[in-house]
């Protein structure tokens, strides 16, 4: 099962969840793609946030990565790991998902 859910109050996001199958943990690139998707989702929702902190969860099978966006500072944790243009680095290690 894969999908996403955004919980809203008065048409403003208060929480969201992205779910991917456990197979996403097996590929080297797929945790990174899931993390990219979370960062894009926060970017899309950021101007709609009316609460001080927006929480979200990325689920890969039964493993979870928790995200927190602070509206006043635009800080997002965990921060994205920069890709290296000349090296194939693991920019979203599976260890991020507990």
PDB file of N, CA and C in Angstrom, residues 22-60:
ATOM      1  N   UNK A  22       7.320  -1.717   2.112  1.00  0.00           N
ATOM      2  CA  UNK A  22       8.607  -2.081   2.715  1.00  0.00           C
ATOM      3  C   UNK A  22       9.696  -2.263   1.667  1.00  0.00           C
ATOM      4  N   UNK A  23       9.335  -2.575   0.439  1.00  0.00           N
ATOM      5  CA  UNK A  23      10.322  -2.751  -0.632  1.00  0.00           C
ATOM      6  C   UNK A  23      11.155  -1.490  -0.842  1.00  0.00           C
ATOM      7  N   UNK A  24      10.652  -0.333  -0.436  1.00  0.00           N
ATOM      8  CA  UNK A  24      11.413   0.913  -0.561  1.00  0.00           C
ATOM      9  C   UNK A  24      12.681   0.886   0.283  1.00  0.00           C
ATOM     10  N   UNK A  25      12.727   0.041   1.307  1.00  0.00           N
ATOM     11  CA  UNK A  25      13.915  -0.059   2.149  1.00  0.00           C
ATOM     12  C   UNK A  25      15.025  -0.853   1.476  1.00  0.00           C
ATOM     13  N   UNK A  26      14.697  -1.607   0.447  1.00  0.00           N
ATOM     14  CA  UNK A  26      15.659  -2.524  -0.161  1.00  0.00           C
ATOM     15  C   UNK A  26      16.538  -1.866  -1.217  1.00  0.00           C
ATOM     16  N   UNK A  27      16.074  -0.827  -1.854  1.00  0.00           N
ATOM     17  CA  UNK A  27      16.865  -0.177  -2.899  1.00  0.00           C
ATOM     18  C   UNK A  27      17.699   0.949  -2.337  1.00  0.00           C
ATOM     19  N   UNK A  28      18.842   1.191  -2.954  1.00  0.00           N
ATOM     20  CA  UNK A  28      19.710   2.277  -2.490  1.00  0.00           C
ATOM     21  C   UNK A  28      19.089   3.650  -2.725  1.00  0.00           C
ATOM     22  N   UNK A  29      18.373   3.810  -3.818  1.00  0.00           N
ATOM     23  CA  UNK A  29      17.850   5.126  -4.184  1.00  0.00           C
ATOM     24  C   UNK A  29      16.492   5.419  -3.578  1.00  0.00           C
ATOM     25  N   UNK A  30      15.718   4.402  -3.264  1.00  0.00           N
ATOM     26  CA  UNK A  30      14.328   4.656  -2.895  1.00  0.00           C
ATOM     27  C   UNK A  30      14.135   5.384  -1.572  1.00  0.00           C
ATOM     28  N   UNK A  31      14.934   5.162  -0.509  1.00  0.00           N
ATOM     29  CA  UNK A  31      14.763   6.028   0.665  1.00  0.00           C
ATOM     30  C   UNK A  31      15.024   7.496   0.327  1.00  0.00           C
ATOM     31  N   UNK A  32      15.991   7.743  -0.525  1.00  0.00           N
ATOM     32  CA  UNK A  32      16.268   9.116  -0.951  1.00  0.00           C
ATOM     33  C   UNK A  32      15.105   9.724  -1.702  1.00  0.00           C
ATOM     34  N   UNK A  33      14.475   8.932  -2.555  1.00  0.00           N
ATOM     35  CA  UNK A  33      13.310   9.434  -3.289  1.00  0.00           C
ATOM     36  C   UNK A  33      12.160   9.730  -2.333  1.00  0.00           C
ATOM     37  N   UNK A  34      11.978   8.890  -1.309  1.00  0.00           N
ATOM     38  CA  UNK A  34      10.927   9.140  -0.317  1.00  0.00           C
ATOM     39  C   UNK A  34      11.220  10.424   0.455  1.00  0.00           C
ATOM     40  N   UNK A  35      12.483  10.643   0.822  1.00  0.00           N
ATOM     41  CA  UNK A  35      12.870  11.862   1.525  1.00  0.00           C
ATOM     42  C   UNK A  35      12.673  13.086   0.630  1.00  0.00           C
ATOM     43  N   UNK A  36      13.045  12.963  -0.638  1.00  0.00           N
ATOM     44  CA  UNK A  36      12.810  14.061  -1.589  1.00  0.00           C
ATOM     45  C   UNK A  36      11.329  14.417  -1.646  1.00  0.00           C
ATOM     46  N   UNK A  37      10.485  13.393  -1.692  1.00  0.00           N
ATOM     47  CA  UNK A  37       9.041  13.618  -1.768  1.00  0.00           C
ATOM     48  C   UNK A  37       8.544  14.364  -0.531  1.00  0.00           C
ATOM     49  N   UNK A  38       9.069  14.014   0.639  1.00  0.00           N
ATOM     50  CA  UNK A  38       8.661  14.706   1.861  1.00  0.00           C
ATOM     51  C   UNK A  38       9.072  16.179   1.807  1.00  0.00           C
ATOM     52  N   UNK A  39      10.291  16.454   1.371  1.00  0.00           N
ATOM     53  CA  UNK A  39      10.744  17.845   1.295  1.00  0.00           C
ATOM     54  C   UNK A  39       9.923  18.643   0.289  1.00  0.00           C
ATOM     55  N   UNK A  40       9.570  18.037  -0.822  1.00  0.00           N
ATOM     56  CA  UNK A  40       8.717  18.711  -1.810  1.00  0.00           C
ATOM     57  C   UNK A  40       7.343  18.989  -1.220  1.00  0.00           C
ATOM     58  N   UNK A  41       6.782  18.012  -0.500  1.00  0.00           N
ATOM     59  CA  UNK A  41       5.454  18.190   0.106  1.00  0.00           C
ATOM     60  C   UNK A  41       5.473  19.352   1.098  1.00  0.00           C
ATOM     61  N   UNK A  42       6.507  19.425   1.944  1.00  0.00           N
ATOM     62  CA  UNK A  42       6.619  20.553   2.874  1.00  0.00           C
ATOM     63  C   UNK A  42       6.721  21.873   2.112  1.00  0.00           C
ATOM     64  N   UNK A  43       7.489  21.898   1.030  1.00  0.00           N
ATOM     65  CA  UNK A  43       7.636  23.119   0.235  1.00  0.00           C
ATOM     66  C   UNK A  43       6.286  23.566  -0.317  1.00  0.00           C
ATOM     67  N   UNK A  44       5.490  22.619  -0.787  1.00  0.00           N
ATOM     68  CA  UNK A  44       4.169  22.934  -1.337  1.00  0.00           C
ATOM     69  C   UNK A  44       3.226  23.450  -0.247  1.00  0.00           C
ATOM     70  N   UNK A  45       3.278  22.843   0.934  1.00  0.00           N
ATOM     71  CA  UNK A  45       2.336  23.178   2.013  1.00  0.00           C
ATOM     72  C   UNK A  45       2.760  24.383   2.853  1.00  0.00           C
ATOM     73  N   UNK A  46       4.008  24.807   2.762  1.00  0.00           N
ATOM     74  CA  UNK A  46       4.543  25.788   3.712  1.00  0.00           C
ATOM     75  C   UNK A  46       3.741  27.079   3.801  1.00  0.00           C
ATOM     76  N   UNK A  47       3.199  27.556   2.706  1.00  0.00           N
ATOM     77  CA  UNK A  47       2.440  28.812   2.733  1.00  0.00           C
ATOM     78  C   UNK A  47       1.019  28.641   3.261  1.00  0.00           C
ATOM     79  N   UNK A  48       0.598  27.404   3.459  1.00  0.00           N
ATOM     80  CA  UNK A  48      -0.741  27.133   3.987  1.00  0.00           C
ATOM     81  C   UNK A  48      -0.740  26.864   5.488  1.00  0.00           C
ATOM     82  N   UNK A  49       0.447  26.716   6.058  1.00  0.00           N
ATOM     83  CA  UNK A  49       0.573  26.349   7.471  1.00  0.00           C
ATOM     84  C   UNK A  49       0.217  27.541   8.354  1.00  0.00           C
ATOM     85  N   UNK A  50      -0.731  27.320   9.276  1.00  0.00           N
ATOM     86  CA  UNK A  50      -1.112  28.366  10.232  1.00  0.00           C
ATOM     87  C   UNK A  50      -0.773  27.988  11.668  1.00  0.00           C
ATOM     88  N   UNK A  51      -0.221  26.802  11.861  1.00  0.00           N
ATOM     89  CA  UNK A  51       0.215  26.391  13.191  1.00  0.00           C
ATOM     90  C   UNK A  51       1.721  26.616  13.288  1.00  0.00           C
ATOM     91  N   UNK A  52       2.241  26.654  14.501  1.00  0.00           N
ATOM     92  CA  UNK A  52       3.665  26.963  14.654  1.00  0.00           C
ATOM     93  C   UNK A  52       4.568  25.839  14.168  1.00  0.00           C
ATOM     94  N   UNK A  53       4.125  24.586  14.330  1.00  0.00           N
ATOM     95  CA  UNK A  53       4.937  23.439  13.927  1.00  0.00           C
ATOM     96  C   UNK A  53       4.060  22.442  13.188  1.00  0.00           C
ATOM     97  N   UNK A  54       4.506  22.048  12.012  1.00  0.00           N
ATOM     98  CA  UNK A  54       3.811  21.026  11.224  1.00  0.00           C
ATOM     99  C   UNK A  54       4.623  19.740  11.301  1.00  0.00           C
ATOM    100  N   UNK A  55       3.981  18.673  11.740  1.00  0.00           N
ATOM    101  CA  UNK A  55       4.632  17.368  11.844  1.00  0.00           C
ATOM    102  C   UNK A  55       4.188  16.484  10.691  1.00  0.00           C
ATOM    103  N   UNK A  56       5.066  15.554  10.321  1.00  0.00           N
ATOM    104  CA  UNK A  56       4.739  14.594   9.270  1.00  0.00           C
ATOM    105  C   UNK A  56       5.523  13.313   9.511  1.00  0.00           C
ATOM    106  N   UNK A  57       5.042  12.244   8.903  1.00  0.00           N
ATOM    107  CA  UNK A  57       5.695  10.938   9.004  1.00  0.00           C
ATOM    108  C   UNK A  57       5.847  10.356   7.616  1.00  0.00           C
ATOM    109  N   UNK A  58       7.032   9.842   7.343  1.00  0.00           N
ATOM    110  CA  UNK A  58       7.285   9.036   6.153  1.00  0.00           C
ATOM    111  C   UNK A  58       7.397   7.597   6.633  1.00  0.00           C
ATOM    112  N   UNK A  59       6.530   6.732   6.124  1.00  0.00           N
ATOM    113  CA  UNK A  59       6.545   5.317   6.506  1.00  0.00           C
ATOM    114  C   UNK A  59       7.014   4.484   5.322  1.00  0.00           C
ATOM    115  N   UNK A  60       8.088   3.731   5.548  1.00  0.00           N
ATOM    116  CA  UNK A  60       8.568   2.755   4.567  1.00  0.00           C
ATOM    117  C   UNK A  60       8.343   1.393   5.200  1.00  0.00           C
TER     118      UNK A  60
END
